[in-house]
Tab-separated table of C-alpha atoms in Angstrom:
chain	number	residue	atom	x	y	z
A	1427	MET	CA	11.648	-32.834	-3.598
A	1428	SER	CA	9.076	-32.889	-0.927
A	1429	TRP	CA	6.267	-30.643	-0.848
A	1430	GLN	CA	7.344	-28.689	2.262
A	1431	THR	CA	10.596	-28.079	0.404
A	1432	TYR	CA	8.891	-26.502	-2.468
A	1433	VAL	CA	7.208	-24.070	0.145
A	1434	ASP	CA	10.365	-23.255	2.254
A	1435	ASP	CA	12.645	-22.899	-0.818
A	1436	HIS	CA	10.569	-21.590	-3.659
A	1437	LEU	CA	7.686	-19.496	-2.064
A	1438	MET	CA	9.221	-18.418	1.190
A	1439	CYS	CA	12.293	-17.568	-0.493
A	1440	ASP	CA	13.976	-14.156	-0.367
A	1441	ILE	CA	12.392	-11.994	-3.416
A	1442	GLU	CA	14.924	-11.446	-6.212
A	1443	GLY	CA	16.750	-8.210	-5.878
A	1444	HIS	CA	15.204	-7.514	-2.610
A	1445	GLU	CA	17.248	-9.198	0.173
A	1446	GLY	CA	15.350	-9.799	3.201
A	1447	HIS	CA	11.939	-9.601	1.667
A	1448	ARG	CA	9.837	-12.595	1.443
A	1449	LEU	CA	6.104	-13.630	1.601
A	1450	ALA	CA	4.460	-13.663	4.999
A	1451	ALA	CA	2.860	-16.895	4.471
A	1452	ALA	CA	2.520	-19.628	1.846
A	1453	ALA	CA	0.984	-22.901	1.247
A	1454	ILE	CA	0.264	-25.752	-1.485
A	1455	ILE	CA	-3.224	-27.116	-1.024
A	1456	GLY	CA	-4.938	-29.837	-2.878
A	1457	HIS	CA	-8.247	-28.993	-4.695
A	1458	ASP	CA	-10.014	-30.830	-2.042
A	1459	GLY	CA	-8.815	-28.713	0.676
A	1460	SER	CA	-6.118	-31.169	1.966
A	1461	VAL	CA	-2.806	-29.507	3.043
A	1462	TRP	CA	0.188	-30.680	0.937
A	1463	ALA	CA	2.630	-28.427	2.717
A	1464	GLN	CA	2.354	-24.946	4.278
A	1465	SER	CA	4.593	-22.440	5.912
A	1466	ALA	CA	4.570	-22.050	9.867
A	1467	THR	CA	2.879	-18.746	9.368
A	1468	PHE	CA	-0.009	-19.917	7.407
A	1469	PRO	CA	-3.335	-19.110	8.720
A	1470	GLN	CA	-6.015	-22.048	9.810
A	1471	PHE	CA	-8.494	-21.906	7.186
A	1472	LYS	CA	-11.780	-23.746	6.955
A	1473	PRO	CA	-13.048	-26.112	4.309
A	1474	ASP	CA	-15.887	-23.572	3.081
A	1475	GLU	CA	-13.011	-21.021	2.525
A	1476	ILE	CA	-11.420	-23.557	0.018
A	1477	ASN	CA	-14.797	-24.374	-1.484
A	1478	GLY	CA	-15.344	-20.655	-2.304
A	1479	ILE	CA	-12.066	-20.388	-3.865
A	1480	THR	CA	-12.286	-23.459	-6.088
A	1481	THR	CA	-15.940	-22.139	-7.002
A	1482	ASP	CA	-14.362	-18.914	-8.043
A	1483	PHE	CA	-11.908	-20.478	-10.273
A	1484	ASN	CA	-14.807	-22.435	-11.966
A	1485	GLU	CA	-17.174	-19.499	-12.031
A	1486	PRO	CA	-15.115	-16.219	-12.131
A	1487	GLY	CA	-16.499	-13.276	-10.004
A	1488	HIS	CA	-18.282	-15.822	-7.355
A	1489	LEU	CA	-16.201	-14.332	-4.733
A	1490	ALA	CA	-16.124	-10.633	-5.623
A	1491	PRO	CA	-19.439	-9.684	-3.862
A	1492	THR	CA	-18.723	-11.244	-0.748
A	1493	GLY	CA	-14.945	-10.955	-0.614
A	1494	LEU	CA	-12.275	-13.562	-0.280
A	1495	HIS	CA	-11.959	-15.231	3.133
A	1496	LEU	CA	-8.911	-17.126	4.478
A	1497	GLY	CA	-8.482	-18.159	8.163
A	1498	GLY	CA	-11.184	-15.467	9.052
A	1499	THR	CA	-9.313	-12.673	7.170
A	1500	LYS	CA	-11.217	-10.768	4.412
A	1501	TYR	CA	-9.691	-9.974	1.275
A	1502	MET	CA	-10.951	-7.692	-1.382
A	1503	VAL	CA	-11.069	-9.427	-4.750
A	1504	ILE	CA	-9.230	-7.644	-7.434
A	1505	GLN	CA	-8.301	-8.193	-11.033
A	1506	GLY	CA	-7.102	-11.941	-11.469
A	1507	GLU	CA	-6.958	-14.396	-14.448
A	1508	ALA	CA	-10.146	-16.208	-15.007
A	1509	GLY	CA	-9.707	-19.769	-14.004
A	1510	ALA	CA	-6.085	-19.391	-13.292
A	1511	VAL	CA	-5.313	-16.832	-10.775
A	1512	ILE	CA	-7.119	-15.179	-8.039
A	1513	ARG	CA	-5.712	-12.138	-6.348
A	1514	GLY	CA	-6.947	-10.302	-3.327
A	1515	LYS	CA	-6.026	-7.137	-1.438
A	1516	LYS	CA	-6.128	-6.148	2.351
A	1517	GLY	CA	-4.759	-2.792	3.118
A	1518	SER	CA	-1.089	-2.691	2.034
A	1519	GLY	CA	-1.066	-6.509	1.894
A	1520	GLY	CA	-2.827	-9.140	0.015
A	1521	ILE	CA	-2.850	-12.822	-1.382
A	1522	THR	CA	-2.331	-14.516	-4.667
A	1523	ILE	CA	-3.693	-17.896	-5.397
A	1524	LYS	CA	-2.570	-19.874	-8.362
A	1525	LYS	CA	-4.522	-22.905	-9.626
A	1526	THR	CA	-2.430	-25.802	-11.108
A	1527	GLY	CA	-3.722	-29.313	-12.240
A	1528	GLN	CA	-4.101	-30.608	-8.820
A	1529	ALA	CA	-3.364	-27.985	-6.388
A	1530	LEU	CA	-3.657	-24.543	-5.165
A	1531	VAL	CA	-0.712	-22.584	-4.515
A	1532	PHE	CA	-0.947	-19.872	-1.995
A	1533	GLY	CA	0.931	-16.586	-1.279
A	1534	ILE	CA	0.275	-14.008	1.337
A	1535	TYR	CA	2.432	-10.816	1.358
A	1536	GLU	CA	2.481	-7.628	3.631
A	1537	GLU	CA	4.227	-4.500	2.880
A	1538	PRO	CA	6.880	-4.034	1.707
A	1539	VAL	CA	6.594	-6.780	-0.507
A	1540	THR	CA	4.532	-5.745	-3.470
A	1541	PRO	CA	1.629	-7.355	-5.190
A	1542	GLY	CA	3.795	-7.764	-8.279
A	1543	GLN	CA	6.501	-9.609	-6.375
A	1544	CYS	CA	3.964	-11.894	-4.826
A	1545	ASN	CA	2.424	-12.616	-8.297
A	1546	MET	CA	5.932	-13.496	-9.506
A	1547	VAL	CA	6.693	-16.043	-6.823
A	1548	VAL	CA	3.572	-17.969	-6.669
A	1549	GLU	CA	2.787	-17.915	-10.376
A	1550	ARG	CA	6.252	-19.079	-11.374
A	1551	LEU	CA	6.026	-21.993	-8.861
A	1552	GLY	CA	2.409	-22.651	-9.910
A	1553	ASP	CA	3.489	-22.623	-13.931
A	1554	TYR	CA	6.297	-25.006	-12.909
A	1555	LEU	CA	3.962	-27.515	-11.273
A	1556	ILE	CA	1.608	-27.318	-14.247
A	1557	ASP	CA	4.418	-28.053	-16.487
A	1558	GLN	CA	5.284	-31.150	-14.121
A	1559	GLY	CA	1.730	-32.162	-14.528
A	1560	LEU	CA	0.718	-31.484	-10.994
B	637	MET	CA	15.866	10.846	-17.775
B	638	GLU	CA	12.175	10.744	-16.568
B	639	ALA	CA	9.795	8.019	-17.399
B	640	VAL	CA	7.556	8.749	-20.132
B	641	VAL	CA	3.733	8.644	-19.687
B	642	VAL	CA	1.286	7.866	-22.738
B	643	ASP	CA	-2.378	7.973	-22.738
B	644	ALA	CA	-3.540	7.008	-26.193
B	645	GLY	CA	-7.203	7.952	-26.626
B	646	SER	CA	-9.570	7.455	-29.556
B	647	LYS	CA	-9.151	10.970	-30.605
B	648	LEU	CA	-6.076	12.677	-28.546
B	649	LEU	CA	-2.993	10.975	-27.554
B	650	LYS	CA	-1.659	12.778	-24.373
B	651	ALA	CA	2.185	12.072	-24.007
B	652	GLY	CA	5.111	13.567	-21.928
B	653	PHE	CA	7.493	13.119	-19.400
B	654	ALA	CA	6.225	12.444	-15.719
B	655	VAL	CA	6.438	15.744	-14.369
B	656	PRO	CA	3.146	15.726	-12.017
B	657	ASP	CA	1.223	18.892	-11.750
B	658	HIS	CA	1.985	19.835	-15.254
B	659	PRO	CA	-0.048	19.031	-18.304
B	660	PRO	CA	1.326	16.810	-20.998
B	661	SER	CA	3.922	18.090	-23.135
B	662	MET	CA	2.202	16.459	-26.241
B	663	ILE	CA	-1.379	16.446	-27.008
B	664	ILE	CA	-1.743	15.446	-30.543
B	665	PRO	CA	-4.622	13.764	-32.633
B	666	THR	CA	-4.552	10.050	-32.472
B	667	GLN	CA	-4.495	9.797	-36.380
B	668	MET	CA	-1.903	8.883	-38.995
B	669	LYS	CA	-2.218	9.902	-42.564
B	670	CYS	CA	-1.459	7.263	-44.914
B	671	LEU	CA	0.444	8.414	-48.053
B	672	PRO	CA	0.423	6.606	-51.072
B	673	ALA	CA	3.672	4.497	-51.987
B	674	ASP	CA	3.452	6.108	-55.458
B	675	GLU	CA	5.308	9.224	-55.141
B	676	SER	CA	4.735	10.391	-58.586
B	677	SER	CA	1.235	11.125	-58.001
B	678	THR	CA	0.788	14.940	-58.131
B	679	ASP	CA	-2.594	15.235	-56.453
B	680	ALA	CA	-1.701	13.605	-52.914
B	681	SER	CA	-4.591	14.856	-51.238
B	682	LEU	CA	-7.057	12.736	-53.089
B	683	HIS	CA	-5.168	9.531	-52.124
B	684	GLU	CA	-4.561	10.412	-48.539
B	685	ILE	CA	-6.166	8.014	-46.111
B	686	ILE	CA	-6.820	8.963	-42.297
B	687	VAL	CA	-5.899	6.135	-40.110
B	688	ASP	CA	-7.281	6.019	-36.665
B	689	PRO	CA	-5.035	3.471	-34.500
B	690	VAL	CA	-7.162	3.709	-31.636
B	691	ILE	CA	-10.879	2.974	-31.895
B	692	ARG	CA	-13.247	2.976	-29.006
B	693	GLY	CA	-10.307	3.288	-26.613
B	694	PHE	CA	-8.548	0.049	-27.772
B	695	ILE	CA	-5.608	0.012	-30.086
B	696	SER	CA	-6.878	-1.371	-33.343
B	697	ASP	CA	-4.295	-0.648	-35.961
B	698	TRP	CA	-1.002	-1.907	-34.434
B	699	ASP	CA	1.015	-0.989	-37.401
B	700	ALA	CA	-0.248	2.515	-37.355
B	701	MET	CA	0.098	2.748	-33.745
B	702	GLU	CA	3.725	1.806	-33.907
B	703	ASP	CA	4.358	4.483	-36.401
B	704	LEU	CA	2.564	6.951	-34.345
B	705	LEU	CA	4.472	6.150	-31.005
B	706	ASP	CA	7.579	6.084	-33.156
B	707	HIS	CA	7.159	9.811	-34.031
B	708	VAL	CA	5.763	10.665	-30.417
B	709	LEU	CA	8.840	9.365	-28.690
B	710	TYR	CA	11.780	9.892	-31.030
B	711	ASN	CA	10.714	13.113	-32.604
B	712	GLY	CA	8.315	14.314	-30.196
B	713	LEU	CA	9.893	13.577	-26.765
B	714	GLY	CA	13.317	13.411	-27.933
B	715	TRP	CA	14.376	9.589	-27.135
B	716	GLU	CA	17.441	8.502	-28.964
B	717	ILE	CA	17.922	5.088	-30.457
B	718	GLY	CA	19.925	3.057	-28.110
B	719	ASN	CA	19.097	5.102	-25.021
B	720	GLU	CA	15.463	4.265	-24.705
B	721	GLY	CA	13.903	5.157	-21.268
B	722	GLN	CA	10.822	3.918	-19.119
B	723	ILE	CA	7.220	3.992	-20.416
B	724	LEU	CA	3.895	3.964	-18.614
B	725	PHE	CA	0.599	3.424	-20.432
B	726	ALA	CA	-2.822	4.387	-19.430
B	727	ASP	CA	-5.187	1.516	-20.371
B	728	PRO	CA	-8.894	1.818	-20.573
B	729	LEU	CA	-11.401	-0.480	-18.634
B	730	SER	CA	-11.681	-3.781	-19.815
B	731	THR	CA	-8.663	-3.897	-22.124
B	732	PRO	CA	-8.256	-7.451	-23.447
B	733	LYS	CA	-5.383	-9.308	-22.061
B	734	ALA	CA	-4.138	-10.016	-25.617
B	735	ALA	CA	-3.994	-6.311	-26.281
B	736	ARG	CA	-1.943	-5.651	-23.035
B	737	GLU	CA	0.394	-8.489	-24.031
B	738	GLN	CA	0.762	-7.056	-27.412
B	739	LEU	CA	1.520	-3.496	-26.313
B	740	VAL	CA	4.370	-4.705	-23.924
B	741	GLN	CA	5.869	-6.963	-26.716
B	742	LEU	CA	5.739	-3.992	-29.113
B	743	MET	CA	7.530	-1.549	-26.487
B	744	PHE	CA	10.089	-4.179	-25.507
B	745	GLU	CA	10.793	-5.754	-29.035
B	746	ARG	CA	10.411	-2.982	-31.380
B	747	PHE	CA	11.280	0.024	-29.262
B	748	ASN	CA	13.929	-1.805	-26.811
B	749	ILE	CA	12.545	0.208	-23.818
B	750	SER	CA	14.282	-0.375	-20.461
B	751	GLY	CA	11.032	-0.606	-18.370
B	752	PHE	CA	7.187	-0.741	-18.761
B	753	TYR	CA	4.229	-0.227	-16.573
B	754	ALA	CA	0.589	0.017	-17.424
B	755	SER	CA	-2.313	0.950	-15.197
B	756	ASP	CA	-6.142	1.504	-15.661
B	757	GLN	CA	-7.240	4.913	-16.742
B	758	ALA	CA	-9.783	4.892	-13.797
B	759	VAL	CA	-7.265	4.471	-11.100
B	760	LEU	CA	-4.719	7.067	-12.616
B	761	SER	CA	-7.722	9.950	-12.819
B	762	LEU	CA	-8.445	9.067	-9.025
B	763	TYR	CA	-4.609	9.471	-8.148
B	764	ALA	CA	-4.762	12.743	-10.112
B	765	ILE	CA	-7.030	14.262	-7.730
B	766	GLY	CA	-5.381	12.916	-4.854
B	767	ARG	CA	-7.689	9.916	-4.045
B	768	ILE	CA	-7.127	6.338	-4.051
B	769	SER	CA	-10.827	4.920	-3.754
B	770	GLY	CA	-13.860	6.418	-5.507
B	771	CYS	CA	-15.636	6.130	-8.799
B	772	THR	CA	-14.836	7.644	-12.043
B	773	VAL	CA	-17.101	8.433	-15.176
B	774	ASP	CA	-14.544	8.765	-17.970
B	775	ILE	CA	-16.465	9.931	-21.113
B	776	GLY	CA	-14.027	10.190	-24.021
B	777	HIS	CA	-14.357	10.321	-27.724
B	778	GLY	CA	-15.039	6.598	-28.346
B	779	LYS	CA	-16.019	5.125	-25.103
B	780	MET	CA	-17.526	6.082	-21.861
B	781	ASP	CA	-16.205	3.982	-18.608
B	782	ILE	CA	-17.870	3.872	-15.444
B	783	ALA	CA	-15.377	2.395	-12.978
B	784	THR	CA	-15.330	1.720	-9.111
B	785	VAL	CA	-11.875	1.649	-7.582
B	786	ILE	CA	-11.039	0.706	-4.007
B	787	GLU	CA	-7.612	1.415	-2.627
B	788	GLY	CA	-5.988	1.682	-6.070
B	789	ALA	CA	-7.909	-1.815	-7.472
B	790	VAL	CA	-10.547	-1.496	-9.945
B	791	GLN	CA	-13.499	-3.610	-8.985
B	792	GLN	CA	-14.356	-5.503	-12.276
B	793	ILE	CA	-17.775	-6.606	-11.305
B	794	SER	CA	-18.972	-3.183	-10.845
B	795	SER	CA	-17.313	-1.245	-13.615
B	796	ARG	CA	-18.967	-1.036	-17.025
B	797	ARG	CA	-17.813	0.114	-20.316
B	798	PHE	CA	-20.199	1.734	-22.766
B	799	GLU	CA	-19.370	2.166	-26.505
B	800	LEU	CA	-20.688	5.737	-26.328
B	801	GLY	CA	-18.701	8.911	-26.341
B	802	GLY	CA	-17.815	12.190	-28.237
B	803	LEU	CA	-17.721	10.406	-31.585
B	804	ASP	CA	-21.500	9.449	-31.482
B	805	LEU	CA	-22.308	12.901	-30.047
B	806	THR	CA	-20.698	14.431	-33.184
B	807	ASN	CA	-22.625	12.141	-35.310
B	808	LEU	CA	-25.756	13.386	-33.597
B	809	LEU	CA	-24.861	16.871	-33.975
B	810	ALA	CA	-24.323	16.301	-37.695
B	811	GLN	CA	-27.555	14.757	-37.989
B	812	GLU	CA	-29.417	17.443	-36.463
B	813	LEU	CA	-27.508	20.027	-38.382
B	814	GLY	CA	-28.272	18.117	-41.405
B	815	LYS	CA	-32.114	18.389	-40.715
B	816	SER	CA	-31.958	22.308	-40.230
B	817	TYR	CA	-29.450	22.648	-43.186
B	818	PRO	CA	-29.991	20.010	-45.654
B	819	LEU	CA	-28.104	21.860	-48.251
B	820	VAL	CA	-25.172	22.762	-46.546
B	821	ASN	CA	-22.034	20.451	-47.021
B	822	LEU	CA	-20.679	19.664	-43.395
B	823	SER	CA	-17.659	17.461	-43.017
B	824	ILE	CA	-17.228	15.556	-39.880
B	825	SER	CA	-14.292	17.737	-38.981
B	826	ASP	CA	-16.214	20.696	-39.076
B	827	VAL	CA	-19.123	19.339	-37.027
B	828	GLU	CA	-16.477	18.224	-34.507
B	829	GLN	CA	-15.384	21.585	-34.179
B	830	ILE	CA	-18.962	22.988	-33.873
B	831	LYS	CA	-19.463	20.449	-31.210
B	832	GLU	CA	-16.446	21.623	-29.193
B	833	GLN	CA	-17.244	25.088	-29.447
B	834	TYR	CA	-20.971	25.117	-28.824
B	835	ALA	CA	-22.176	21.929	-27.204
B	836	CYS	CA	-23.559	22.353	-23.608
B	837	CYS	CA	-25.838	20.809	-21.120
B	838	ALA	CA	-29.312	22.233	-20.148
B	839	GLU	CA	-29.722	22.715	-16.401
B	840	ASP	CA	-32.126	19.960	-16.164
B	841	ASP	CA	-35.112	18.232	-17.906
B	842	ASP	CA	-37.402	21.080	-17.851
B	843	ALA	CA	-34.834	23.626	-18.980
B	844	TYR	CA	-34.230	21.119	-21.694
B	845	GLU	CA	-37.885	20.785	-22.643
B	846	LYS	CA	-38.009	24.665	-22.858
B	847	LEU	CA	-34.963	25.179	-24.894
B	848	GLN	CA	-36.294	22.723	-27.296
B	849	LEU	CA	-39.248	24.913	-28.114
B	850	SER	CA	-37.231	28.310	-28.413
B	851	CYS	CA	-33.662	28.901	-27.890
B	852	PRO	CA	-31.337	31.646	-28.782
B	853	GLU	CA	-29.343	31.145	-31.874
B	854	GLU	CA	-25.687	31.797	-32.362
B	855	GLN	CA	-24.019	32.289	-35.922
B	856	HIS	CA	-21.219	30.290	-36.948
B	857	THR	CA	-19.054	30.531	-40.040
B	858	LEU	CA	-17.795	27.284	-41.583
B	859	PRO	CA	-14.465	27.355	-42.830
B	860	ASP	CA	-15.714	27.346	-46.494
B	861	GLY	CA	-17.324	30.758	-45.650
B	862	GLN	CA	-21.105	29.627	-45.406
B	863	VAL	CA	-22.778	30.865	-42.189
B	864	ILE	CA	-25.010	28.631	-40.238
B	865	LYS	CA	-27.009	29.232	-37.214
B	866	ILE	CA	-26.584	26.948	-33.956
B	867	GLY	CA	-29.705	26.856	-31.618
B	868	ARG	CA	-31.068	24.045	-29.796
B	869	GLU	CA	-28.877	21.385	-31.327
B	870	ARG	CA	-26.198	22.342	-29.221
B	871	TYR	CA	-28.379	21.485	-26.158
B	872	THR	CA	-29.556	18.212	-27.503
B	873	VAL	CA	-25.847	17.099	-27.719
B	874	GLY	CA	-25.304	17.568	-24.105
B	875	GLU	CA	-28.846	15.982	-23.365
B	876	ALA	CA	-27.955	12.852	-25.075
B	877	LEU	CA	-25.584	11.695	-22.249
B	878	PHE	CA	-28.469	12.112	-19.597
B	879	GLN	CA	-31.166	10.764	-22.018
B	880	PRO	CA	-29.584	8.178	-24.366
B	881	SER	CA	-32.963	7.631	-26.156
B	882	ILE	CA	-32.030	10.756	-28.093
B	883	LEU	CA	-29.314	8.797	-29.676
B	884	GLY	CA	-31.828	5.943	-30.247
B	885	LEU	CA	-30.223	3.709	-27.272
B	886	GLN	CA	-32.202	1.786	-24.804
B	887	ALA	CA	-30.109	2.903	-21.742
B	888	HIS	CA	-30.367	4.848	-18.715
B	889	GLY	CA	-28.659	8.228	-18.320
B	890	VAL	CA	-24.996	8.356	-17.055
B	891	VAL	CA	-26.036	9.235	-13.277
B	892	GLU	CA	-28.343	6.149	-13.183
B	893	GLN	CA	-25.738	3.868	-14.755
B	894	LEU	CA	-23.408	5.105	-12.113
B	895	VAL	CA	-25.744	4.396	-9.205
B	896	HIS	CA	-26.512	1.195	-10.645
B	897	CYS	CA	-22.793	0.146	-10.912
B	898	ILE	CA	-22.181	1.101	-7.291
B	899	SER	CA	-25.259	-1.041	-6.164
B	900	THR	CA	-23.297	-4.259	-7.045
B	901	VAL	CA	-20.599	-3.337	-4.820
B	902	SER	CA	-20.911	-4.227	-0.860
B	903	SER	CA	-22.780	-1.528	0.862
B	904	GLU	CA	-20.013	-0.715	3.379
B	905	ASN	CA	-18.066	0.858	0.361
B	906	HIS	CA	-20.956	2.879	-1.157
B	907	ARG	CA	-20.188	6.181	0.831
B	908	GLN	CA	-16.556	5.987	-0.091
B	909	LEU	CA	-17.161	5.501	-3.459
B	910	LEU	CA	-20.208	7.940	-4.193
B	911	GLU	CA	-18.459	10.598	-2.251
B	912	ASN	CA	-15.576	10.608	-4.479
B	913	THR	CA	-16.732	10.772	-7.830
B	914	VAL	CA	-14.576	11.946	-10.505
B	915	LEU	CA	-15.611	13.218	-13.882
B	916	CYS	CA	-13.056	12.899	-16.514
B	917	GLY	CA	-12.360	12.602	-20.210
B	918	GLY	CA	-12.752	15.124	-23.126
B	919	THR	CA	-16.508	14.962	-23.411
B	920	ALA	CA	-17.139	15.221	-19.747
B	921	SER	CA	-15.479	18.705	-19.826
B	922	MET	CA	-18.501	19.955	-21.809
B	923	SER	CA	-19.812	23.127	-20.572
B	924	GLY	CA	-22.678	22.636	-18.130
B	925	PHE	CA	-21.985	19.109	-17.798
B	926	GLU	CA	-20.706	18.887	-14.116
B	927	ASP	CA	-23.342	21.126	-12.951
B	928	ARG	CA	-26.326	19.005	-14.593
B	929	PHE	CA	-24.544	15.977	-13.201
B	930	GLN	CA	-24.452	17.219	-9.757
B	931	LYS	CA	-28.080	18.323	-10.287
B	932	GLU	CA	-29.202	14.761	-11.387
B	933	ALA	CA	-27.063	13.108	-8.857
B	934	SER	CA	-29.153	15.102	-6.060
B	935	LEU	CA	-32.436	13.822	-7.707
B	936	CYS	CA	-31.514	10.279	-7.837
B	937	SER	CA	-33.108	7.593	-5.722
B	938	SER	CA	-30.184	6.125	-3.697
B	939	ALA	CA	-29.779	6.890	-0.188
B	940	ILE	CA	-26.221	8.408	-0.782
B	941	ARG	CA	-25.804	10.675	-3.592
B	942	PRO	CA	-22.742	11.062	-5.907
B	943	CYS	CA	-20.853	13.826	-5.205
B	944	VAL	CA	-18.273	15.198	-7.716
B	945	VAL	CA	-14.709	15.803	-6.164
B	946	LYS	CA	-13.117	19.290	-7.377
B	947	PRO	CA	-9.486	18.638	-8.266
B	948	PRO	CA	-6.748	20.121	-6.184
B	949	GLU	CA	-5.628	23.788	-6.896
B	950	TYR	CA	-2.047	22.847	-7.712
B	951	MET	CA	-3.370	20.781	-10.595
B	952	PRO	CA	-3.190	22.790	-14.096
B	953	GLU	CA	-6.602	23.709	-15.445
B	954	ASN	CA	-8.751	21.340	-17.421
B	955	LEU	CA	-7.333	18.648	-15.728
B	956	SER	CA	-10.595	16.549	-16.699
B	957	LYS	CA	-9.062	16.456	-20.245
B	958	PHE	CA	-5.898	14.538	-19.173
B	959	SER	CA	-6.503	13.342	-15.492
B	960	ALA	CA	-5.232	9.769	-16.339
B	961	TRP	CA	-2.059	11.358	-17.898
B	962	VAL	CA	-1.570	13.106	-14.835
B	963	GLY	CA	-2.090	10.169	-12.504
B	964	GLY	CA	0.228	8.306	-14.571
B	965	ALA	CA	3.134	10.838	-13.959
B	966	ILE	CA	2.398	10.515	-10.162
B	967	ILE	CA	2.662	7.188	-10.178
B	968	ALA	CA	5.489	6.724	-12.641
B	969	LYS	CA	7.474	8.523	-9.732
B	970	VAL	CA	6.706	5.717	-7.398
B	971	VAL	CA	6.639	2.747	-9.439
B	972	PHE	CA	9.784	2.910	-11.549
B	973	PRO	CA	12.201	4.075	-8.634
B	974	GLN	CA	11.079	1.211	-6.315
B	975	ASN	CA	11.324	-1.452	-9.409
B	976	GLN	CA	7.787	-2.440	-9.440
B	977	HIS	CA	7.680	-2.287	-13.121
B	978	VAL	CA	8.562	-4.761	-15.824
B	979	THR	CA	12.333	-4.596	-16.775
B	980	LYS	CA	13.814	-5.995	-19.823
B	981	ALA	CA	15.157	-8.743	-17.822
B	982	ASP	CA	11.620	-9.838	-16.601
B	983	TYR	CA	10.205	-9.524	-19.997
B	984	ASP	CA	13.229	-11.722	-21.454
B	985	GLU	CA	12.610	-14.266	-18.845
B	986	THR	CA	8.818	-14.415	-18.884
B	987	GLY	CA	7.459	-12.963	-22.089
B	988	PRO	CA	4.591	-10.927	-22.609
B	989	SER	CA	2.162	-12.551	-19.980
B	990	ILE	CA	4.354	-10.766	-17.336
B	991	VAL	CA	2.208	-7.847	-17.813
B	992	HIS	CA	-0.675	-9.449	-15.871
B	993	ARG	CA	1.423	-10.311	-13.041
B	994	LYS	CA	3.253	-6.856	-12.482
B	995	CYS	CA	1.038	-4.283	-13.749
B	996	TYR	CA	-2.333	-3.479	-12.097
């Protein structure tokens, strides 16, 4: 299975029980910032932003004062899981980032998709990749 | 059937069906009496042990909590076995992940509920007064939480939990009364009652100093018939929140702690937070506390002064005693119908860790 298929079929899929609802954008990005696959809608990001994210995984709380930036958009950092999940909020939308062994799984959602739904999609794929050693 | 909202505090457990704008139907002490297994003992009162399942805000005795919830849900609220509904819990700040997982596991496996949701008490208290951003100063029996919330999400780095609450104030009062009346036998529950009846806050530092020197005394009759006089001790209890040195703690008073917490948030949010300050929790409903808080706030050094928000008029009286519960009733009306909660199917598929993903 190619990485693009993971993004198209498992991240940008319809949310269970809510036909027509899906994430606004998704991507799987290596820890070094290299893009493994991304949805067409995924914003162009800067290497600094990825660095900030990986630093926050290593030192939780790093992004909280300045906020999480991706592609120029600023997200307010909310409760995540130290070293495993970063969650951000922007208005009625937000972002979930799950860290796997070698990659970062990104999911960006907007209304009417809920934070919980985005978490489920992103973290489920993340857990699967972790199980596969990726 | 409406969802049930439960706010298990260190002293009082608030529970009821999610009917907003009404107080919870059950407000019972969070206590279980442990009766001896030996039925033949004639003098049961000697062997009764009182168990507190919730200590300092967190559930510590899970067996006792299970029994207490059993009583609340089946006896108190009328749930039937086989037809359990949905439940929403109000968690204090910094609840350990393991505790949240254990709670969701207990609810699905032991009580077989159909849906679960948990939310932070700080967020719920703000919803109760109609705000989604602001800061809460929740002074309960076992703990004091100062939390900053922006658009319904708690800002972890600028929120702090203090292990200081009504319990410590009761002990302080017992100590003070013990000094004035060394020979009188005061049980903690008596002191607790005295505290609730008489404790208040002086208007400001100077007023407190004057009251320490001379204070009108009131007579109080203890359950065993003895009469004691309560004088300046009642103000000492209230003052301890503003000058923790009275309790022997090296910490700043509650207003300064709040300002300190806010200072760690990015400054664009300061106004929004400080101008929407909510005081809640049983201990914060002490007479004179709100006025004193507002006065201390107007004296504090930060550029923007904390401003306490008044609850809406349609809310019941004494909202601060159960604002988290009322907030829970409000979001229960949104979360459950829109299926944003943890369903039995979700739990079966993912296990207890699902609570971190879906509930916040």
